[in-house]
Coordinates of C-alpha atoms and ligand atoms in Angstrom, one line a residue:
X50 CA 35.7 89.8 89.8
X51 CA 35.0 93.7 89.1
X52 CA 34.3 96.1 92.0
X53 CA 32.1 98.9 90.8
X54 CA 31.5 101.8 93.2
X55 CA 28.9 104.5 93.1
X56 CA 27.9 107.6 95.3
X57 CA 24.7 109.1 94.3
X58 CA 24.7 112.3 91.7
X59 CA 24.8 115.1 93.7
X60 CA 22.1 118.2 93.1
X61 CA 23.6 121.1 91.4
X62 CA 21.6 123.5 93.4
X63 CA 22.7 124.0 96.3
X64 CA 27.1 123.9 96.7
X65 CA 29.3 121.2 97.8
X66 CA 29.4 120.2 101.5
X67 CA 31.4 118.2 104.0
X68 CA 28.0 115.7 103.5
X69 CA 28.6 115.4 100.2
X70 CA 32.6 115.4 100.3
X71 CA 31.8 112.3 103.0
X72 CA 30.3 109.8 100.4
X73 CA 32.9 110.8 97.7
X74 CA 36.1 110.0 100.4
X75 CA 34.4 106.6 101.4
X76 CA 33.3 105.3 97.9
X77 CA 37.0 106.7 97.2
X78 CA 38.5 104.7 100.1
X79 CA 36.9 101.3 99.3
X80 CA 37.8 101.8 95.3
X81 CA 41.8 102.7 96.4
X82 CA 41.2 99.6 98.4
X83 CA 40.2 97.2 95.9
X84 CA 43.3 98.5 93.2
X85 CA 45.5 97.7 96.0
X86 CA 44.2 94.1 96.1
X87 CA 44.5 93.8 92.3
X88 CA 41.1 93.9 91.2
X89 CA 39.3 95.3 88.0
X90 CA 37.8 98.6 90.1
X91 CA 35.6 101.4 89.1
X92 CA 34.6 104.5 91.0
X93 CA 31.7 106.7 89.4
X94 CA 30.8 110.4 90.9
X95 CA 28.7 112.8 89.2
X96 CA 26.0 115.4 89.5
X97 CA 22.2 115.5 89.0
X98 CA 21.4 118.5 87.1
X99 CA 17.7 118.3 86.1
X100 CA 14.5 118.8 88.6
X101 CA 11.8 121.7 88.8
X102 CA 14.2 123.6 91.4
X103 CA 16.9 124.4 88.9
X104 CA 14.3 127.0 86.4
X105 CA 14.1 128.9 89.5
X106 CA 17.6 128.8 91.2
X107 CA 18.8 129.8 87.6
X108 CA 17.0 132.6 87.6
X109 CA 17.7 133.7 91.0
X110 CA 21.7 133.5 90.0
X111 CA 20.8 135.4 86.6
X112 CA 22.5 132.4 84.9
X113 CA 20.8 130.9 82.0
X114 CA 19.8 126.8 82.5
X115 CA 22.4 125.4 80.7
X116 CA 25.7 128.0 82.3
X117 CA 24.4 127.6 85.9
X118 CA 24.4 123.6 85.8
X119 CA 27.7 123.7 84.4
X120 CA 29.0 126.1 86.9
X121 CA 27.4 124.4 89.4
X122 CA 28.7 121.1 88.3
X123 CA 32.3 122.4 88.3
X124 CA 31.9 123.1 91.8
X125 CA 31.4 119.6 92.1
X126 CA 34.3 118.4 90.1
X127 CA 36.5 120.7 91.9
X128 CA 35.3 119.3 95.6
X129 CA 36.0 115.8 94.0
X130 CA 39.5 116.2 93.1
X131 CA 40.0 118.1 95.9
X132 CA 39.2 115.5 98.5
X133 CA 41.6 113.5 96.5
X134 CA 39.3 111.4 95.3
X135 CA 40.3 108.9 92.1
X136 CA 36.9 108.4 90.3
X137 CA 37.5 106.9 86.9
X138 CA 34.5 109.4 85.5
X139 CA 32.1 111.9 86.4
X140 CA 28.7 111.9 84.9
X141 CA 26.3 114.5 84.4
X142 CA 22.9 113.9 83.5
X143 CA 22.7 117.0 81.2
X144 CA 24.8 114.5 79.3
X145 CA 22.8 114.1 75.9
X146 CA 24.5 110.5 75.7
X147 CA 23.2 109.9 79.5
X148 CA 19.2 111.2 78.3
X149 CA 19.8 109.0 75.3
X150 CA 19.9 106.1 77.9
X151 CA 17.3 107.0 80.0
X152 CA 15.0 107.1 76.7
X153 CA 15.8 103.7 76.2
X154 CA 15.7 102.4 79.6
X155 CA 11.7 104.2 80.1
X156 CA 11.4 102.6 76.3
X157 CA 12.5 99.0 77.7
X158 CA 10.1 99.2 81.1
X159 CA 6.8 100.5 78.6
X160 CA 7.4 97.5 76.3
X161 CA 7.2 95.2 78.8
X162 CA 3.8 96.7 79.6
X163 CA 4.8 98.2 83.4
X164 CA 4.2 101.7 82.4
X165 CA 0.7 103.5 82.0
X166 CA -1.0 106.9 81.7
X167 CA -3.0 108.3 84.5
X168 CA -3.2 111.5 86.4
X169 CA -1.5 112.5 89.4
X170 CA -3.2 114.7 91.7
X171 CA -1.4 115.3 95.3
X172 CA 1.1 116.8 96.9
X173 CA 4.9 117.6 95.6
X174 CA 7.9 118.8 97.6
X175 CA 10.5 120.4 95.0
X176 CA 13.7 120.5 97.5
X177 CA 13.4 116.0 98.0
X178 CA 11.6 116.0 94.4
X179 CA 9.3 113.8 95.8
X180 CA 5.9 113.1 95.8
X181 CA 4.2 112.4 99.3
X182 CA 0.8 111.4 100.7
X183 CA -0.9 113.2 103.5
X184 CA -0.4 111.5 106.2
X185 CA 3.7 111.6 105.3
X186 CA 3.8 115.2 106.2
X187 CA 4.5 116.6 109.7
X188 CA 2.3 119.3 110.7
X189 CA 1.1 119.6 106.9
X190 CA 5.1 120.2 106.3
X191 CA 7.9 118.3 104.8
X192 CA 9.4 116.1 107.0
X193 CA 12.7 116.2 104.9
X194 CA 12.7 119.6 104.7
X195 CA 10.4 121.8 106.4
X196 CA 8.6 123.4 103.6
X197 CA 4.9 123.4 102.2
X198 CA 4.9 120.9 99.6
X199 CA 3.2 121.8 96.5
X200 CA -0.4 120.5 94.7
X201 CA 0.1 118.8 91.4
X202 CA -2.5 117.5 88.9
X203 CA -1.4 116.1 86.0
X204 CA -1.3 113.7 83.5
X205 CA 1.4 111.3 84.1
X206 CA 3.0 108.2 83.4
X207 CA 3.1 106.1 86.1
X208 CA 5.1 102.7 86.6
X209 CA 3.5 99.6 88.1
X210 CA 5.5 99.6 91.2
X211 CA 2.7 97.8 93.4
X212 CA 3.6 95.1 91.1
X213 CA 7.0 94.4 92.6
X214 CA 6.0 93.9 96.1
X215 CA 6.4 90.2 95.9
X216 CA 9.6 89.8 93.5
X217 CA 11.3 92.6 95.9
X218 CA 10.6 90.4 99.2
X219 CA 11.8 87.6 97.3
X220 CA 15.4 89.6 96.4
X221 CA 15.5 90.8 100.5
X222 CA 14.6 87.3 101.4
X223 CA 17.5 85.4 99.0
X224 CA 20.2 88.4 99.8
X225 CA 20.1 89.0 103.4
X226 CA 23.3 91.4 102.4
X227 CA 21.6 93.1 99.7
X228 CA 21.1 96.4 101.7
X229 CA 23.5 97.2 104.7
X230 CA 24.0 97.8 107.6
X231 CA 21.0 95.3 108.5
X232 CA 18.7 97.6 110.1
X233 CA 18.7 99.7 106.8
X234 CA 17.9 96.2 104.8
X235 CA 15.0 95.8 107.7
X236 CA 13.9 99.2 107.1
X237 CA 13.4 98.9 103.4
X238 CA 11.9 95.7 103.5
X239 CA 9.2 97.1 106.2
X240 CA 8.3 99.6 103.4
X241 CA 7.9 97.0 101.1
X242 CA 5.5 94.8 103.3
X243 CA 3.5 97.7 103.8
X244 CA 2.5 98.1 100.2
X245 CA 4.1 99.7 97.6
X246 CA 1.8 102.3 95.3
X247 CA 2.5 102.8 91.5
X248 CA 4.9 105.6 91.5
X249 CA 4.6 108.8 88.0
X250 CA 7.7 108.3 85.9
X251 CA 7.0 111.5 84.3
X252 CA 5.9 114.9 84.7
X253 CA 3.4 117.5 82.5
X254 CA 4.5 121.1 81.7
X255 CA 8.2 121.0 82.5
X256 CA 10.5 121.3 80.2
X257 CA 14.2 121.2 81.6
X258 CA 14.4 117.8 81.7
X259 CA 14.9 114.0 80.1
X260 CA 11.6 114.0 76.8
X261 CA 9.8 110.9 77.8
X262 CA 10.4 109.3 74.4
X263 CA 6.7 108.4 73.4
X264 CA 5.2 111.8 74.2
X265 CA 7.9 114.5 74.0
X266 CA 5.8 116.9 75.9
X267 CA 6.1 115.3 79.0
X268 CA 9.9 115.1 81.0
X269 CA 11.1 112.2 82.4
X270 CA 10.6 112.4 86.4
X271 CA 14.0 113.5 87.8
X272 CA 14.8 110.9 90.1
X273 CA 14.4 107.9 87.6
X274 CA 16.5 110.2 84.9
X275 CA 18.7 110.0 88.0
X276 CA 19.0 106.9 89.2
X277 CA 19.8 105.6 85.4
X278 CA 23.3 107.0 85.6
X279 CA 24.7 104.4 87.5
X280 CA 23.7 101.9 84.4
X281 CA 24.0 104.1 81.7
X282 CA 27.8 106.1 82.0
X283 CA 29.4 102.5 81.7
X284 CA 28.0 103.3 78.3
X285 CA 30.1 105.9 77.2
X286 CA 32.8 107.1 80.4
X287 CA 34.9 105.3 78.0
X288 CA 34.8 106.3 74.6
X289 CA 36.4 102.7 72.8
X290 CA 34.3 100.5 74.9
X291 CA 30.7 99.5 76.8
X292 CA 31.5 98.7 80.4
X293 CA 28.3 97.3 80.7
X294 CA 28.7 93.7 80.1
X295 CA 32.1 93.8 82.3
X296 CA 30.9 95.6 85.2
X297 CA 26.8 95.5 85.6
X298 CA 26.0 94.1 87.9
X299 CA 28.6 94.3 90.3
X300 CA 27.9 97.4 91.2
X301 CA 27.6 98.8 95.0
X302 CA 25.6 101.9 95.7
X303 CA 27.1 104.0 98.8
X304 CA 24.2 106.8 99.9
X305 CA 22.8 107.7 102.8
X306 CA 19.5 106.9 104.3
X307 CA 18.1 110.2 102.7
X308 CA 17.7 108.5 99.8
X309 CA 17.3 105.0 101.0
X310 CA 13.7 104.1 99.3
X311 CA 14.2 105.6 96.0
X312 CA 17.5 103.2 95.7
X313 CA 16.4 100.6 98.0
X314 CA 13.0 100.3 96.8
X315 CA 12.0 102.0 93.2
X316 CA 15.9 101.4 91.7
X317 CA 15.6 97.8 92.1
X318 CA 12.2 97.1 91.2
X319 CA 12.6 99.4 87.7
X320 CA 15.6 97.5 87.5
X321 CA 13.9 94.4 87.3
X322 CA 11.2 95.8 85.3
X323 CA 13.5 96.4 82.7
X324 CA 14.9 93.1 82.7
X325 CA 18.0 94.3 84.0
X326 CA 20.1 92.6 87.2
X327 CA 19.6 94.6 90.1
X328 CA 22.9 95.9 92.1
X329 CA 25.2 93.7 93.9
X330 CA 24.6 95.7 97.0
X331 CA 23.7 98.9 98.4
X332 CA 25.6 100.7 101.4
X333 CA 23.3 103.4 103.6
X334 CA 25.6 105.4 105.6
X335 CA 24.4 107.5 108.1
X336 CA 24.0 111.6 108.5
X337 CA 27.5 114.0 109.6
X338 CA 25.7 116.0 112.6
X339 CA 26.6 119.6 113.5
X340 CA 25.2 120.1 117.4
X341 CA 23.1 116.9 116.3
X342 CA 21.5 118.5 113.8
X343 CA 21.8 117.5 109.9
X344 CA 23.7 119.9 108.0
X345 CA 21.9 121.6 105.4
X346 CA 21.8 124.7 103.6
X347 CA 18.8 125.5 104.9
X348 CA 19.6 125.2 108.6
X349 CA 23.0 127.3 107.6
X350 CA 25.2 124.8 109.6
X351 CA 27.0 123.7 106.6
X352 CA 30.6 123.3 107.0
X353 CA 32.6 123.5 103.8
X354 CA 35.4 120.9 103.3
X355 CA 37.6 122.9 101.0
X356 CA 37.8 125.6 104.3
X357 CA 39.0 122.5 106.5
X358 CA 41.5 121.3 103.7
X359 CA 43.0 124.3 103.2
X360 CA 43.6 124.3 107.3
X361 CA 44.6 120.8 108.0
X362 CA 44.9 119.1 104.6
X363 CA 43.0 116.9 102.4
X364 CA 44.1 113.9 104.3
X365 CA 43.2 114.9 107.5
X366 CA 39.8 115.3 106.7
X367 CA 39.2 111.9 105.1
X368 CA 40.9 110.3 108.3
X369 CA 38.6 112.5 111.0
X370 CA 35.9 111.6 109.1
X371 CA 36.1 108.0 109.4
X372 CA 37.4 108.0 112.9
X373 CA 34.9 110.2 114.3
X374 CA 31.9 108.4 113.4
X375 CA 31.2 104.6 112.6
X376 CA 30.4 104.5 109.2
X377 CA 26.9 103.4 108.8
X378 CA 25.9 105.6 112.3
X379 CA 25.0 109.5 112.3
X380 CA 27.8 110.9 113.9
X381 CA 28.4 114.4 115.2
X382 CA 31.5 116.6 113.7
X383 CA 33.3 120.0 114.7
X384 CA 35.7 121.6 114.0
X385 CA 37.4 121.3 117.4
X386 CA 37.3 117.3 117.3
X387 CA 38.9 117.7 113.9
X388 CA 41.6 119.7 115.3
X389 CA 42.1 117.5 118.1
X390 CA 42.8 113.9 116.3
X391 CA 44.8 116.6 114.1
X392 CA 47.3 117.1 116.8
X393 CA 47.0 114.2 119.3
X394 CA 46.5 110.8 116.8
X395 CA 48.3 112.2 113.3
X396 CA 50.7 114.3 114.7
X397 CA 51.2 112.4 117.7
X398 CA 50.7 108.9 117.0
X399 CA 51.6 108.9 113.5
X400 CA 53.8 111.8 113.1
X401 CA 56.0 111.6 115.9
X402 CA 56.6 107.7 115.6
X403 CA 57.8 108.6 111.5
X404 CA 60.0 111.3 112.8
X405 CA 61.6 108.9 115.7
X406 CA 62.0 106.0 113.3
X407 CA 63.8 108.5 111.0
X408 CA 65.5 110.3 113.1
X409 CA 67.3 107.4 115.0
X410 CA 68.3 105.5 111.9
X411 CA 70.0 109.1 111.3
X412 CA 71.6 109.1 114.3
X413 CA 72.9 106.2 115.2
X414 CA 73.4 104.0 112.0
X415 CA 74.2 107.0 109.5
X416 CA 70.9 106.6 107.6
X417 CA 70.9 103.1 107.0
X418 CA 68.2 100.6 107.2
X419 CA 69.4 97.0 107.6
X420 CA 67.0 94.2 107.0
X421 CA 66.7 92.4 110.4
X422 CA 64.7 89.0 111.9
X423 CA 61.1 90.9 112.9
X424 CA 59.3 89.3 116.6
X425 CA 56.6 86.7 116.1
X426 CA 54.5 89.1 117.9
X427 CA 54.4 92.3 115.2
X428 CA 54.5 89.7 112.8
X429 CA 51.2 88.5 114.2
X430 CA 49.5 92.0 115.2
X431 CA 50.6 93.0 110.8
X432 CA 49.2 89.8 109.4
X433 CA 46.2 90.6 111.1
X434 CA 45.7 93.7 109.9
X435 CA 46.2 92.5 106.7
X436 CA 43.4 89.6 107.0
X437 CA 41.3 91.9 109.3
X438 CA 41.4 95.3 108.1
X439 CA 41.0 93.8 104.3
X440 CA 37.5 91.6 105.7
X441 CA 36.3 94.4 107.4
X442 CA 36.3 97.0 104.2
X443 CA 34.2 94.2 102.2
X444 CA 31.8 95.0 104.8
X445 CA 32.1 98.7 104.5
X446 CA 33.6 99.1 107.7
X447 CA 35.2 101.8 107.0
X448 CA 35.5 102.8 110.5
X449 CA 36.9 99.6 112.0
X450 CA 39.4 99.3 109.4
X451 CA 41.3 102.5 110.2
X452 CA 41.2 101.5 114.2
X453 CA 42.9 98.3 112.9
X454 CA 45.0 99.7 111.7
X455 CA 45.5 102.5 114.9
X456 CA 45.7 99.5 117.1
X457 CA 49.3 98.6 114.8
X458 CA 50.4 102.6 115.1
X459 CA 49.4 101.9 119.0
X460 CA 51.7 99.1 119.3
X461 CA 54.2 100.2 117.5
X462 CA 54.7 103.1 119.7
X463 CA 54.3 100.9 122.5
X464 CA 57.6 99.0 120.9
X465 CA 59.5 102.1 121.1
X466 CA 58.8 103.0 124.8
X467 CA 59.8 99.2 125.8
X468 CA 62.3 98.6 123.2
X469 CA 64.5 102.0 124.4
X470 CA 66.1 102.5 121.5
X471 CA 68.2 105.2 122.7
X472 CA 69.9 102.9 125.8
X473 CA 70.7 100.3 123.2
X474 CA 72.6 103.0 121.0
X475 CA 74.8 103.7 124.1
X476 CA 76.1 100.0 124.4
X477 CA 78.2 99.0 122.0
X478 CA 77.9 95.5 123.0
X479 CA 73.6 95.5 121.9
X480 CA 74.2 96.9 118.4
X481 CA 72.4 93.7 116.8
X482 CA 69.7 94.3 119.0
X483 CA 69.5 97.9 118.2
X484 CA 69.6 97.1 114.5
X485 CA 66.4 94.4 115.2
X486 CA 64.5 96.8 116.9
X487 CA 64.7 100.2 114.0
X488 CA 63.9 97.6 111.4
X489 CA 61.0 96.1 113.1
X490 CA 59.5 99.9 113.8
X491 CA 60.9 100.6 109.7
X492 CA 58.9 97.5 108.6
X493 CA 55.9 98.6 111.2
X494 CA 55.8 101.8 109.8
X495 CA 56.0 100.6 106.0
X496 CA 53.0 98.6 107.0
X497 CA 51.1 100.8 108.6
X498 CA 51.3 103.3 105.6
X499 CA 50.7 100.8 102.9
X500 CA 47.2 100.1 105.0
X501 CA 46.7 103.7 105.0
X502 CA 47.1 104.6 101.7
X503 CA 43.5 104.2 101.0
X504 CA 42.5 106.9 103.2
X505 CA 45.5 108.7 103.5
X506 CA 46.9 108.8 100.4
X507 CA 49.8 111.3 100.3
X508 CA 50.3 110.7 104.1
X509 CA 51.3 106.9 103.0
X510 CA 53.8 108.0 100.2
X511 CA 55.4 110.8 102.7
X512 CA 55.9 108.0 105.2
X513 CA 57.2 105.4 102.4
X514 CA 59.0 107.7 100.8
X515 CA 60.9 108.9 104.3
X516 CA 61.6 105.1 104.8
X517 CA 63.8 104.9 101.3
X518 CA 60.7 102.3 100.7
X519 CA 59.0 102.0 96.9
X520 CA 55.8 103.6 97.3
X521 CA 53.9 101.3 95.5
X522 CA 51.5 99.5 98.1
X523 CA 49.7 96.6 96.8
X524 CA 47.9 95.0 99.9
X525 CA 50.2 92.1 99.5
X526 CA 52.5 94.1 101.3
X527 CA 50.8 94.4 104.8
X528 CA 52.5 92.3 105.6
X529 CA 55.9 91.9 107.9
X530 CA 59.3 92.0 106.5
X531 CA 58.8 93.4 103.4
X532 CA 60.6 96.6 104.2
X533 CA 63.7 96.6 101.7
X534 CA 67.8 97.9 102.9
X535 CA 68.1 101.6 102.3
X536 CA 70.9 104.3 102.7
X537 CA 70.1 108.2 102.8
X538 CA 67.1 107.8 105.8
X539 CA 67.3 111.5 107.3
X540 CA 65.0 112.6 110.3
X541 CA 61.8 113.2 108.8
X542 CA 60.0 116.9 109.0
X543 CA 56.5 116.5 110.8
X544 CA 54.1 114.8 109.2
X545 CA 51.3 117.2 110.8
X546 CA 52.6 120.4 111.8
X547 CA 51.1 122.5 114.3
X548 CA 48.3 124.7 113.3
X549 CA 46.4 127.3 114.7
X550 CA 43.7 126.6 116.8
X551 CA 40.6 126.4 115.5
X552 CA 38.7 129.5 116.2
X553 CA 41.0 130.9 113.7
X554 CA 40.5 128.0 111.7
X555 CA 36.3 127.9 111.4
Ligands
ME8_671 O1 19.7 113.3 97.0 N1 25.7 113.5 106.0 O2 21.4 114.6 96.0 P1 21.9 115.5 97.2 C1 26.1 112.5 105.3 N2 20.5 114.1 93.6 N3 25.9 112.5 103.9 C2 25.3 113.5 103.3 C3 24.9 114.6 104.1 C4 25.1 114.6 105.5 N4 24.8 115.6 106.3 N5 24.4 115.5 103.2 C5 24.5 115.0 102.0 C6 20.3 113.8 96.0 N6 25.1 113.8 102.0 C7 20.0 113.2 94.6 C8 20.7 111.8 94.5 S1 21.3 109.6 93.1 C9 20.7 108.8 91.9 C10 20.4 111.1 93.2 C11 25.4 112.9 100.9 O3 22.8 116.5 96.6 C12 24.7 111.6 101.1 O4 25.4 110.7 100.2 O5 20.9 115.9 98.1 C13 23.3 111.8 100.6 O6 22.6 110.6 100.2 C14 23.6 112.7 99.3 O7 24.7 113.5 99.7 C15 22.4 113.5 98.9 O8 22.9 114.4 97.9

């Protein structure tokens, strides 16, 4: 079995936000996941780099077309590795071998007699790249965005996608997990009850764009040359073999509800219409608030991530955000909450238990680590993190994975309070006992950071690493008693040092 991860392409016209980063860290955490369970995994980021906007940002910048996508892009790969995130390509849709792909996917849908010419007359908004009717507006406004949509009339090509109304209830129908969390899967299925109209595939007098292959004068609509990059970079991200065959369809789509009809609506049905498989399954996350409000560029409330990792680290970000706010639901951020789990749940519960592990196997057995008998009960509360934590990420639960996991850090630090390591130490006569109790917390710990290391990465191989324990961490090894003897253990520095507050740090 393959597991195939996506986020969407993100638009090179505007710069990388925490929004953005947020996608990237959880397809990131899931696809870290799956490698730790052994399994043939594939992580795919990228950037969407055609659409009417990008003439006119260019211009604004002074850039020509072709130098201000790949600036912009670059931008994009740079937030990407910096979030530590271990896609296994990026693609770009100024790609020629991605256009080539889109050709031939329009090429597949017109022989099968789904696509036709007509003209489009109504209104456009450039910032969604969407077309909208009406009555879809809000006080004569986009409701995405604010701004007076534009009138088009053209000719266009459309695509039949009234057609799919019936074979798309039949998908929702026979995959009740197709979309998730349910009430997203509701919510795109009430769209399709209510009628679906053919949607233009192309558009007239543009020209930085995808050629629609029959009629060169015409670009292919940016949000189907979009949503083809999730099929077509398995054709050439590596350059000895298709991935097609080996990983279509199992394919999940992480987005957010933004963009929830164009991929749980128009990407299936085109899929279908090509005579493709449609995805395995599609994850709509919710929006990262600032004072309940979406960030946007437009709003100006955007907080950049790089400003935050260069404060607190790239792995406290990815933990805040995936404690703060169930994945799935909106959830409000600041810079002040950040700061807070900084100190009280990393450097607290985390950090402090890795330093007082460390720093009594130091003291009072010279550095050594003996392999001791661990209690039925953190056998227990380990095993079911492994079963737990492992069954709640195949749900994209990203959030009540990690408080799984917290409820293990919780109880370890409950072990050491009742456990006293320090009285033990002072009679001679308990020295077994003491030795049973720094293994079990040893072990603990080793668990803990070998469930972590999907969202904490180079937290998990500090904490291994300052246990004398190998620091690779298949899943396998959640698991109690795995922790091997080691000599050398020295009090560990902080995990999380202090930083300054946050006013200094925003
Ligand atoms: O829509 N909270 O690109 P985009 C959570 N190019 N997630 C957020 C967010 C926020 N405040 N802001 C952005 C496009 N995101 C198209 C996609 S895919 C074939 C084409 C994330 O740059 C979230 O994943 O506007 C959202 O769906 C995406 O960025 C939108 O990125």
């Amino acid at each position: 079995m393959s597991f195939y991860v996506t986020t969407p392409i993100y638009y090179v016209n505007a710069s990388p936000h925490i929004g953005h980063a947020y996608t990237t860290i959880a397809a990131d955490i899931l696809a870290r996941h799956r490698r730790q369970r052994g399994e043939n995994t594939f992580f795919l980021t990228g950037t969407d780099e055609h659409g009417s906007n990008i003439p006119r940002v260019a211009a604004e910048a002074g850039l020509g077309l072709q130098e201000f996508v790949d600036r912009n892009a670059a931008a994009f790969e740079d937030m990407t590795s910096r979030v530590n995130a271990s896609n296994d390509f990026f693609v770009r849709t100024t790609d020629p071998r991605h256009g080539e792909r889109v050709q031939e996917f329009l090429e597949r849908i017109r022989e099968r007699g789904e696509i036709y010419e007509g003209v489009y007359a109504g209104l456009y908004c450039t910032r969604c790249e969407a077309f909208y009717g009406e009555d879809e507006l809000v006080d004569g406004l986009c409701p995405q965005h604010g701004i007076p949509p534009e009138h088009v009339e053209e000719k266009n090509y459309f695509f039949r996608l009234s057609a799919y109304r019936d074979p798309l209830l039949r998908l929702y129908e026979e995959r009740p997990d197709f979309v998730l969390p349910r009430f997203r899967s509701n919510e795109a299925r009430s769209f399709i009850e209510r009628g679906l109209e053919d949607i233009s595939v192309s558009r007239a007098g543009q020209h930085w764009g995808v050629p629609v292959p029959w009629d060169p004068g015409q670009i292919v609509y940016v949000w189907i040359d979009a949503l083809v990059n999730y099929w077509s970079a398995l054709a050439f991200a590596r350059p000895d073999e298709d991935l097609r065959p080996r990983l279509w369809p199992d394919v999940r789509h992480l987005l957010a509800k933004d963009i929830l009809k164009f991929h749980c609506v128009i990407w299936p049905a085109l899929l279908l219409a090509a005579g493709l498989d449609v995805p395995k399954q599609l994850f709509v996350h919710g929006y990262l608030l600032m004072d309940e409000r979406k960030m946007s560029k437009s709003l100006g409330n955007v907080i950049d991530p790089l400003d935050l990792i260069d404060v607190y680290g790239v792995d406290a970000l990815r933990f805040y955000l995936f404690r703060v706010a169930t994945f799935g639901q909106d959830g409000n951020i600041s810079v002040d909450g950040l700061h807070e789990r900084y100190e009280r749940e990393l450097g607290n519960d985390l950090g402090n238990l890795l330093s007082r592990t460390t720093a009594m196997v130091a003291r009072y057995r010279d550095g050594r680590l003996r392999a001791a008998p661990v209690s039925k009960e953190l056998q227990a509360a380990v095993g079911a993190v492994q079963t737990e934590a492992a069954s709640r990420l195949d749900e994209f639960d990203l959030t009540g994975a990690l408080e799984l996991v917290w409820d293990l850090v919780r109880t370890l630090n409950r072990h050491v309070e009742q456990s006293a390591p320090w009285e033990l130490a002072r009679d001679g006569s308990r020295a077994g006992e003491l030795d049973g109790v720094l293994y079990e917390l040893a072990d603990g710990l080793r668990a803990v950071a070998v469930a972590l290391a999907a969202y904490v990465p180079d937290t998990s191989v500090r904490i291994l690493e300052a246990l004398g324990q190998p620091d690779s961490a298949p899943w396998e090894d959640v698991s109690a008693g795995r922790a091997v003897e080691a000599d050398g253990i020295e009090a560990a520095p902080p995990l999380f040092p202090r930083v300054d507050a946050p006013t200094a740090a925003a």
